[in-house]
PDB file of C-alpha atoms and ligand atoms in Angstrom:
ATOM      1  CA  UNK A   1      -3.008 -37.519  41.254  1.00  0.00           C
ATOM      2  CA  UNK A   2      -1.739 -34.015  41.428  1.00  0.00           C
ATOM      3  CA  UNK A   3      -1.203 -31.523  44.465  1.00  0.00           C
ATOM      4  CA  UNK A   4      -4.641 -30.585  45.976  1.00  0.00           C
ATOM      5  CA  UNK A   5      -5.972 -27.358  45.794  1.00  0.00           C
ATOM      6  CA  UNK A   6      -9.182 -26.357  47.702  1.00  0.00           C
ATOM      7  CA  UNK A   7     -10.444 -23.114  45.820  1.00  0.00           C
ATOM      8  CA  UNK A   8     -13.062 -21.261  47.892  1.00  0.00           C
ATOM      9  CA  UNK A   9     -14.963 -18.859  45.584  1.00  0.00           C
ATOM     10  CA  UNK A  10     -18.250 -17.991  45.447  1.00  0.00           C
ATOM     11  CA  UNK A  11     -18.071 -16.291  42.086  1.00  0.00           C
ATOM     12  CA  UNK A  12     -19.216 -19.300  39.667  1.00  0.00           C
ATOM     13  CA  UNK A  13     -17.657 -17.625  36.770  1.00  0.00           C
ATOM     14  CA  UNK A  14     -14.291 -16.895  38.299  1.00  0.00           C
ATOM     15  CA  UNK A  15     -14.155 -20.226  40.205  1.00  0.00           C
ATOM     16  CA  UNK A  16     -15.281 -22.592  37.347  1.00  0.00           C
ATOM     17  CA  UNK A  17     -12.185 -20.186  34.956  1.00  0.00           C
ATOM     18  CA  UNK A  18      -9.729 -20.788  37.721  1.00  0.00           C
ATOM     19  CA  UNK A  19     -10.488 -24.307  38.379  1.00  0.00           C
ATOM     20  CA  UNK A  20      -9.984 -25.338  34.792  1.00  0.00           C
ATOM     21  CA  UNK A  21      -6.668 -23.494  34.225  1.00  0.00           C
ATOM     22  CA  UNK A  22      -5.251 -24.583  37.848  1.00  0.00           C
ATOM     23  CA  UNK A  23      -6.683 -28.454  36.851  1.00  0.00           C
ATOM     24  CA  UNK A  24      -4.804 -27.612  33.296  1.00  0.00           C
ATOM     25  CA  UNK A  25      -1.585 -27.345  35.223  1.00  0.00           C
ATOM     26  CA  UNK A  26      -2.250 -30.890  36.548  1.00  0.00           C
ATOM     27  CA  UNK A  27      -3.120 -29.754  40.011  1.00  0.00           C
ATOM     28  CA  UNK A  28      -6.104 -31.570  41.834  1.00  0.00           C
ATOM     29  CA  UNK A  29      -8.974 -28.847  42.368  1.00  0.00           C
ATOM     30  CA  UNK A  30     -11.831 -29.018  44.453  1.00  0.00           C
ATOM     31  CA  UNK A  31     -14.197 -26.434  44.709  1.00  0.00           C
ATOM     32  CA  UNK A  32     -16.371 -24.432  47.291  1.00  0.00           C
ATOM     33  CA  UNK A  33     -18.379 -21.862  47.458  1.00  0.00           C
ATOM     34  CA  UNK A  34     -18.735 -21.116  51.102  1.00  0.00           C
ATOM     35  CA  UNK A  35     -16.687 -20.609  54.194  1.00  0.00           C
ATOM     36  CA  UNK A  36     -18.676 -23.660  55.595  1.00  0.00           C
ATOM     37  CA  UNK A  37     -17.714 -25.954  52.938  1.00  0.00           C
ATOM     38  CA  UNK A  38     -14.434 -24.823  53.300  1.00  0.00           C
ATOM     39  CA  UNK A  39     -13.752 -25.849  56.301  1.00  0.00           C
ATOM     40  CA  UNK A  40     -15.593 -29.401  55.934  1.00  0.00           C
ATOM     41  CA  UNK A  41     -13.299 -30.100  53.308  1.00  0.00           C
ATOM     42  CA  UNK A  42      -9.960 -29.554  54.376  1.00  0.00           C
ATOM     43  CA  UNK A  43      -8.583 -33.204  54.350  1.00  0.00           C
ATOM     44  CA  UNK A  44      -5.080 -34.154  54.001  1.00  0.00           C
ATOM     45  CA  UNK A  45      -4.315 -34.328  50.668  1.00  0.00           C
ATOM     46  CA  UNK A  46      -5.383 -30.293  50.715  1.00  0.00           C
ATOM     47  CA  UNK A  47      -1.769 -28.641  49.437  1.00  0.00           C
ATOM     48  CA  UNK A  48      -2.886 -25.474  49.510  1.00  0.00           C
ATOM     49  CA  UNK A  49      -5.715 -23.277  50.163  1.00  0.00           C
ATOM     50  CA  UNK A  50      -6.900 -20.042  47.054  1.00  0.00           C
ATOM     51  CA  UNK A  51      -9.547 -18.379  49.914  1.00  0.00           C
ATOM     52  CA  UNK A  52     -11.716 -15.101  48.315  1.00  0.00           C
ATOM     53  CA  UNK A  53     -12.928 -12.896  51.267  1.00  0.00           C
ATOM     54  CA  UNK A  54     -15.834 -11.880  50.574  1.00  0.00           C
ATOM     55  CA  UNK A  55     -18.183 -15.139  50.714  1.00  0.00           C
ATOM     56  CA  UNK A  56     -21.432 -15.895  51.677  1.00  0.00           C
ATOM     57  CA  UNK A  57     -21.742 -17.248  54.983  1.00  0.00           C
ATOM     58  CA  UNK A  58     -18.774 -16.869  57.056  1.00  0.00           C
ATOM     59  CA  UNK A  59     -16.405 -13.976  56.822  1.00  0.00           C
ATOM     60  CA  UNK A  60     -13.151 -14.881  54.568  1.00  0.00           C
ATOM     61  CA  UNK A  61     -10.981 -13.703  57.158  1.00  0.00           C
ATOM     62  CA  UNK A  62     -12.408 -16.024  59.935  1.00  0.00           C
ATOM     63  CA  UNK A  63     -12.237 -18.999  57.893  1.00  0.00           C
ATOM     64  CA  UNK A  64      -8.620 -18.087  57.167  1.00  0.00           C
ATOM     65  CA  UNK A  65      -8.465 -18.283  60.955  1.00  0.00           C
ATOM     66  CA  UNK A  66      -9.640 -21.355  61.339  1.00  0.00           C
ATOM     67  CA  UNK A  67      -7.949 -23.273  58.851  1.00  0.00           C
ATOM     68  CA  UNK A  68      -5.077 -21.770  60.030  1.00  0.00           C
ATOM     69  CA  UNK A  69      -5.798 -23.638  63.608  1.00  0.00           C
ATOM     70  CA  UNK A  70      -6.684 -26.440  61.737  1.00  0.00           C
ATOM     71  CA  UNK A  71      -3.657 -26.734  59.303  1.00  0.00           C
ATOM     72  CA  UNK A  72      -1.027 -24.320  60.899  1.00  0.00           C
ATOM     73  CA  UNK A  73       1.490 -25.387  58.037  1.00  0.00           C
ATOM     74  CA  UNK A  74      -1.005 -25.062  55.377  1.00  0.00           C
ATOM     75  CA  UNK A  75      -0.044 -22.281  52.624  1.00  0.00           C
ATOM     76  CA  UNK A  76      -2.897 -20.154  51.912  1.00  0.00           C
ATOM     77  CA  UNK A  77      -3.624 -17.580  49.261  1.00  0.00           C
ATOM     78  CA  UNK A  78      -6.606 -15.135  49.677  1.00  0.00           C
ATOM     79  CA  UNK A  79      -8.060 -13.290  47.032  1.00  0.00           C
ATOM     80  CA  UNK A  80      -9.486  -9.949  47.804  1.00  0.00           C
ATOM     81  CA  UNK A  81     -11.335  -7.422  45.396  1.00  0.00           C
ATOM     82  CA  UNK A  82     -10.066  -3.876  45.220  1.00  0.00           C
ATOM     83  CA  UNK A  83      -9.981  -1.593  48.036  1.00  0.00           C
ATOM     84  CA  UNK A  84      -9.687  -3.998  50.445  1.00  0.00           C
ATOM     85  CA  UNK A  85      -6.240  -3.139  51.794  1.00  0.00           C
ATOM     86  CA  UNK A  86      -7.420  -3.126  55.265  1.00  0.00           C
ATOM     87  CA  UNK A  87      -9.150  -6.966  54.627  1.00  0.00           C
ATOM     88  CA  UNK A  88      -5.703  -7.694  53.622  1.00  0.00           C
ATOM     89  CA  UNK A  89      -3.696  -6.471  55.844  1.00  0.00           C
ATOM     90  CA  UNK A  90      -6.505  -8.359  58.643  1.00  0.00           C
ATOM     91  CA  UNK A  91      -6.008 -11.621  56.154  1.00  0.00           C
ATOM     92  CA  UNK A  92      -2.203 -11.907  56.824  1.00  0.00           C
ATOM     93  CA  UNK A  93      -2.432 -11.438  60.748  1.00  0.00           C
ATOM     94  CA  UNK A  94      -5.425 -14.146  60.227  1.00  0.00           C
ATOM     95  CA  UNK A  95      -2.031 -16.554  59.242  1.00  0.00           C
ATOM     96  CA  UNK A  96      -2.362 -15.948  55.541  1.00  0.00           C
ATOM     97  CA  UNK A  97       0.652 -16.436  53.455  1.00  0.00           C
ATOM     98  CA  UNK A  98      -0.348 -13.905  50.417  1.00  0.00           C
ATOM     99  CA  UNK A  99      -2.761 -12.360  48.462  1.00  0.00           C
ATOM    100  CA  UNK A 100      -3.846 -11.682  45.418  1.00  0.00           C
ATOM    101  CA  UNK A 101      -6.174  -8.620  44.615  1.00  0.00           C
ATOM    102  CA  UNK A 102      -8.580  -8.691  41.890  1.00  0.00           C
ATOM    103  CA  UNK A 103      -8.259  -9.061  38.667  1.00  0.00           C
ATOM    104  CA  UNK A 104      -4.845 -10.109  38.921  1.00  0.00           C
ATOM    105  CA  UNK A 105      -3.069 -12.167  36.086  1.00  0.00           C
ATOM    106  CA  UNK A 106      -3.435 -15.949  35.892  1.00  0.00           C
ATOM    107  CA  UNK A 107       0.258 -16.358  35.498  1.00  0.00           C
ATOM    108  CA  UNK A 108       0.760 -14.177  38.603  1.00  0.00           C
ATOM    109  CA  UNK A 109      -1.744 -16.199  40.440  1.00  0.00           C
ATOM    110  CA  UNK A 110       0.332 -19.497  39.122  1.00  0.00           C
ATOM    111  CA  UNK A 111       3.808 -18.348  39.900  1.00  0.00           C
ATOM    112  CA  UNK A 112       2.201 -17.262  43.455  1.00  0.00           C
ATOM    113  CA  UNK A 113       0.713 -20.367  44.136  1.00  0.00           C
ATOM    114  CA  UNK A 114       4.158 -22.436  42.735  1.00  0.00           C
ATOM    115  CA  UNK A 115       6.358 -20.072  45.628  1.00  0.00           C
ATOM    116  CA  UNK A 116       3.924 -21.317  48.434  1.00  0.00           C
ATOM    117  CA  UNK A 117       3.820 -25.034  47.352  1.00  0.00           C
ATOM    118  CA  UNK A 118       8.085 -25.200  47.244  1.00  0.00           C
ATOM    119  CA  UNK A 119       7.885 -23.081  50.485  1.00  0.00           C
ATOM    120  CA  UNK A 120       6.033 -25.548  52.021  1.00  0.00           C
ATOM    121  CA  UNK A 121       7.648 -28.414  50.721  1.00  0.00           C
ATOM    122  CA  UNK A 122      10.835 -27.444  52.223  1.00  0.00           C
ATOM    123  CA  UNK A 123       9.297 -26.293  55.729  1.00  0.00           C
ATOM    124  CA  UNK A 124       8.652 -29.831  55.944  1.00  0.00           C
ATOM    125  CA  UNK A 125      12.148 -30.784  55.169  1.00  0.00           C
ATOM    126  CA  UNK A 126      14.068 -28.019  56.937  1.00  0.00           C
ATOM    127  CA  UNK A 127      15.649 -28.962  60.549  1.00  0.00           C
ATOM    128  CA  UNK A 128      15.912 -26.444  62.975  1.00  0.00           C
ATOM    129  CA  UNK A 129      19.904 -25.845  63.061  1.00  0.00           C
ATOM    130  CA  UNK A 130      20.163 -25.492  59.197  1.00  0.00           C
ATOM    131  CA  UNK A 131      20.641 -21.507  57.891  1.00  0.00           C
ATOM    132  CA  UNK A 132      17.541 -19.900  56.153  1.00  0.00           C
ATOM    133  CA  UNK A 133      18.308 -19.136  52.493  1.00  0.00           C
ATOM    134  CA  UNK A 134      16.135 -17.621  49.898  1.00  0.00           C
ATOM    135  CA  UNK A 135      17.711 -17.815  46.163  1.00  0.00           C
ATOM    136  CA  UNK A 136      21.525 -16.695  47.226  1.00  0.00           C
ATOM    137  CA  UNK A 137      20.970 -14.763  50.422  1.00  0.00           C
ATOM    138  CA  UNK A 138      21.850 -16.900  53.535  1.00  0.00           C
ATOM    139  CA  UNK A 139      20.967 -16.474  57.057  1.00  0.00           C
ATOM    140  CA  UNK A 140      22.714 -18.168  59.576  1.00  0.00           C
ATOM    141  CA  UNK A 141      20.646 -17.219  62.818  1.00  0.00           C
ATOM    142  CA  UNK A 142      22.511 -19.196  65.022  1.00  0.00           C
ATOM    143  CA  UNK A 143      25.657 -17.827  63.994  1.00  0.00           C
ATOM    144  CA  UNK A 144      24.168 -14.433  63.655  1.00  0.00           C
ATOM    145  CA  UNK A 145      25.909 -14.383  59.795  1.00  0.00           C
ATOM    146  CA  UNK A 146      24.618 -13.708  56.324  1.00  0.00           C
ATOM    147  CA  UNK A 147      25.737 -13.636  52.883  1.00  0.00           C
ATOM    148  CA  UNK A 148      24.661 -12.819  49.742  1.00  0.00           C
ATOM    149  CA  UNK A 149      26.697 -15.403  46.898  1.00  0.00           C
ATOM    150  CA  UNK A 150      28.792 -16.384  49.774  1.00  0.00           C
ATOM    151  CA  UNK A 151      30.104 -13.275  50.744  1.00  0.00           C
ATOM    152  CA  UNK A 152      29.385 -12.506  54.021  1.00  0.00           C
ATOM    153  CA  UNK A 153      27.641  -8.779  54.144  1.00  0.00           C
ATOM    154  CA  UNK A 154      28.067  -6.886  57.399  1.00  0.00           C
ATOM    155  CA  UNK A 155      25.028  -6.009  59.341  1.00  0.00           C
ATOM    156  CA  UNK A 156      23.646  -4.186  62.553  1.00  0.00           C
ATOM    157  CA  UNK A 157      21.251  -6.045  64.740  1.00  0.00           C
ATOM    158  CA  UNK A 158      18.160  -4.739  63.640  1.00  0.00           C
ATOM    159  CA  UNK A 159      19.197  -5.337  60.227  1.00  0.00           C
ATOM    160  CA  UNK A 160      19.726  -8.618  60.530  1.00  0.00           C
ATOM    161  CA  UNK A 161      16.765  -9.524  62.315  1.00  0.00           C
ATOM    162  CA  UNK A 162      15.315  -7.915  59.695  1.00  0.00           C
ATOM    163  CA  UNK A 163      16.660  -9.985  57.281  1.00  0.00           C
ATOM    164  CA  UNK A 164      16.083 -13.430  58.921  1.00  0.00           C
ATOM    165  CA  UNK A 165      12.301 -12.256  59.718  1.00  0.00           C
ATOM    166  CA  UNK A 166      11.911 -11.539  55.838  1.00  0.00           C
ATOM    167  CA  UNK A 167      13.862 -14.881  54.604  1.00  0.00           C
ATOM    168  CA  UNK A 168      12.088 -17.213  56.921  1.00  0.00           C
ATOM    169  CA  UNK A 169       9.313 -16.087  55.075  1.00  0.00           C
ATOM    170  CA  UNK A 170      10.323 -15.991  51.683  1.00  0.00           C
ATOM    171  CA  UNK A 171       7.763 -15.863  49.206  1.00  0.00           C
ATOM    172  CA  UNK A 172       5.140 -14.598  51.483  1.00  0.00           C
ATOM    173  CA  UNK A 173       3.502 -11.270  52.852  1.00  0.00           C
ATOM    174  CA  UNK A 174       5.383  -9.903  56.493  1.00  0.00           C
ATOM    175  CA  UNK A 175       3.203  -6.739  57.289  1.00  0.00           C
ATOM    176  CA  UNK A 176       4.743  -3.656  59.042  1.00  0.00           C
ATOM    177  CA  UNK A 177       3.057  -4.497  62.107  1.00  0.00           C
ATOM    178  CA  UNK A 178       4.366  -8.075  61.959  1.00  0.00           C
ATOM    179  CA  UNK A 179       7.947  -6.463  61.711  1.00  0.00           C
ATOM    180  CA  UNK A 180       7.535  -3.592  64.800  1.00  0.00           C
ATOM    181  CA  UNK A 181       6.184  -6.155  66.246  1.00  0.00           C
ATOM    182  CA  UNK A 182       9.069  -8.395  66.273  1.00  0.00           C
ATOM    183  CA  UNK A 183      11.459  -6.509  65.811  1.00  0.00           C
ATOM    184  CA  UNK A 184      11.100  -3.479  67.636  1.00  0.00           C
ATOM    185  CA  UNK A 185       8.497  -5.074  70.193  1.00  0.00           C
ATOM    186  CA  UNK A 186       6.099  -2.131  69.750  1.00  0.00           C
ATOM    187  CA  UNK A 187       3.041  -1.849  68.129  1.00  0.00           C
ATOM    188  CA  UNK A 188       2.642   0.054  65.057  1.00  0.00           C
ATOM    189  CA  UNK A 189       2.374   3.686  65.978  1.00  0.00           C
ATOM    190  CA  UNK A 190       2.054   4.882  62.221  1.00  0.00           C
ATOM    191  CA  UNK A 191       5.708   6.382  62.220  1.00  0.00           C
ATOM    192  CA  UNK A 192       7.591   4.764  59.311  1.00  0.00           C
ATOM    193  CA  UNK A 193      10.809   6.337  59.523  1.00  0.00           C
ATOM    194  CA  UNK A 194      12.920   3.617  61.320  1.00  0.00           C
ATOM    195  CA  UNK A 195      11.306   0.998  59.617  1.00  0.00           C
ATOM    196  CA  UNK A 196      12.243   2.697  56.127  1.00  0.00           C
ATOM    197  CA  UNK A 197      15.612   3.696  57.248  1.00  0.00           C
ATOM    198  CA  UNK A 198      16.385   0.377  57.999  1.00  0.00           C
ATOM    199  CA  UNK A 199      15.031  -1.340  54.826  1.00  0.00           C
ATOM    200  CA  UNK A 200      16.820   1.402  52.613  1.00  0.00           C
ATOM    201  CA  UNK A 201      20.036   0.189  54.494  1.00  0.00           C
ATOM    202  CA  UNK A 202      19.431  -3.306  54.558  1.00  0.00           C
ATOM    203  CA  UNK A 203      18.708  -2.859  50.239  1.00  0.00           C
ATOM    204  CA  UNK A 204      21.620  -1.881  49.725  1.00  0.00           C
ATOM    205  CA  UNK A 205      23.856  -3.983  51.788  1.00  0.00           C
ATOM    206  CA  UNK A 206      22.739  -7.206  49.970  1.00  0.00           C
ATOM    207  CA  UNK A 207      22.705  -4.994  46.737  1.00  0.00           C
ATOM    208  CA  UNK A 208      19.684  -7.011  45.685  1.00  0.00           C
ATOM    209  CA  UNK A 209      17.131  -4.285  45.041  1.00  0.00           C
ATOM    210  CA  UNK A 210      14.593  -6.773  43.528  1.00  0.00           C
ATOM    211  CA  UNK A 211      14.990  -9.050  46.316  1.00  0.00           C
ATOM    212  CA  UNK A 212      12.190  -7.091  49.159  1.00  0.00           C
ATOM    213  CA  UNK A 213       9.273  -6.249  47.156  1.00  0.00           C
ATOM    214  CA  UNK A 214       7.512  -3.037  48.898  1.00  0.00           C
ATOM    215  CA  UNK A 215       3.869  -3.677  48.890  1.00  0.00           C
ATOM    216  CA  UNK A 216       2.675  -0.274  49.681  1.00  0.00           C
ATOM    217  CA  UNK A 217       0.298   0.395  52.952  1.00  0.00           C
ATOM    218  CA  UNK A 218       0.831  -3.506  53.432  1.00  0.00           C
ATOM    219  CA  UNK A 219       4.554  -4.641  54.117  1.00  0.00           C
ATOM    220  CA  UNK A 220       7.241  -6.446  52.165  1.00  0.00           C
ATOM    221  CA  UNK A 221       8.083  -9.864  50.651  1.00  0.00           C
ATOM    222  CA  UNK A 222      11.307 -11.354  50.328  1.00  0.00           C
ATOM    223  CA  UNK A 223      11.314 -12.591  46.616  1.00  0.00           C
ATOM    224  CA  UNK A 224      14.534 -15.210  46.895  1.00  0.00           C
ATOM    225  CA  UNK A 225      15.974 -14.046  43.306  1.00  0.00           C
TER     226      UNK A 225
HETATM  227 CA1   CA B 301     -16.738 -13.314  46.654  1.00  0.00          CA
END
């Protein structure tokens, strides 16, 4: 039997299209069409969750909540129609790994879901003490070291914290706030110059533009390449 996917949609056209191409790729689908039967069917041999927003009952960003409390490991991939930026952004701090706003592409929604399921394969590998890597960027916290193709690149604190934040989630959505948050222990005050200054800095020390994907009013995602 293939990896489970629990697709909550209450669109029947959209969630009857996706379940046949995501059963195509040999995955195990089952479908719902409500928040409620969401969470009643998150067993174990759920992989990964493909959660739309806006659904009938209970809102999409609670029940990304609670299976989050249920299944803290659990990847999960909401789907959100357009202008929703603030739902997103509200999705990710709800523990949601990334989105997905609609339409998007099938084979983005594929390669998407493919990132979480090897993400999460390897959390559940990973020991504490070994470095974070994401393609050839590695991040030795302990050490406080990183390289890019084995070279070591030279950074400042923040930059590196930075960089470890956005590796240790590779493949997935860290918001702004996530990162002032962390980083800078201060909640977003809307000032982006910092934040920007280190990022442009950061860029070009691993000299990896297409690794940190800018996802405008949202945050960033490491991509691993
Ligand atoms: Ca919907």
């Amino acid at each position: 039997m293939g990896t489970g996917i629990l697709l909550v949609e209450d669109d029947e056209a959209i969630s009857s299209g996706l379940a046949r191409v995501l059963d195509g790729q040999g995955y195990a689908v089952r479908r719902v069409a409500t928040g409620r039967g969401a969470l009643g069917r998150l067993d174990e041999d759920v992989a990964l969750v493909v959660l739309d927003l806006g659904l009938p009952d209970i809102d999409g960003i609670e029940v990304c909540r609670r299976l989050r409390l249920q299944r803290p490991e659990l990847p999960i991939l909401i789907l959100s129609a357009r202008d929703q930026e603030l739902d997103v952004v509200a999705g990710l701090d709800a523990g949601a790994d990334d989105y997905l706003i609609k339409p998007f592409r099938l084979s983005e929604l594929l390669a998407r879901i493919r990132a979480q399921l090897r993400r999460g394969a390897e959390m559940a590998t990973a020991g504490d003490t070994k470095p974070l890597s994401a393609g050839d960027v590695v991040v030795d916290v302990r050490a406080r070291r990183a390289y890019v193709a084995g070279q070591e690149v030279e950074l400042r604190p923040r930059e590196f914290d930075l960089l470890a934040l956005l590796v240790a989630e590779a493949g997935r959505v860290v918001t702004r706030d996530r990162v002032m948050h962390e980083i800078w222990n201060t909640d977003w005050m809307g000032s982006t110059k910092t934040l920007d200054t280190h990022m442009a800095s950061l860029r070009q020390k691993l000299g990896r533009p297409q690794a940190i994907t800018t996802l405008r009013g949202v945050g960033y995602r490491f991509e691993g390449v």
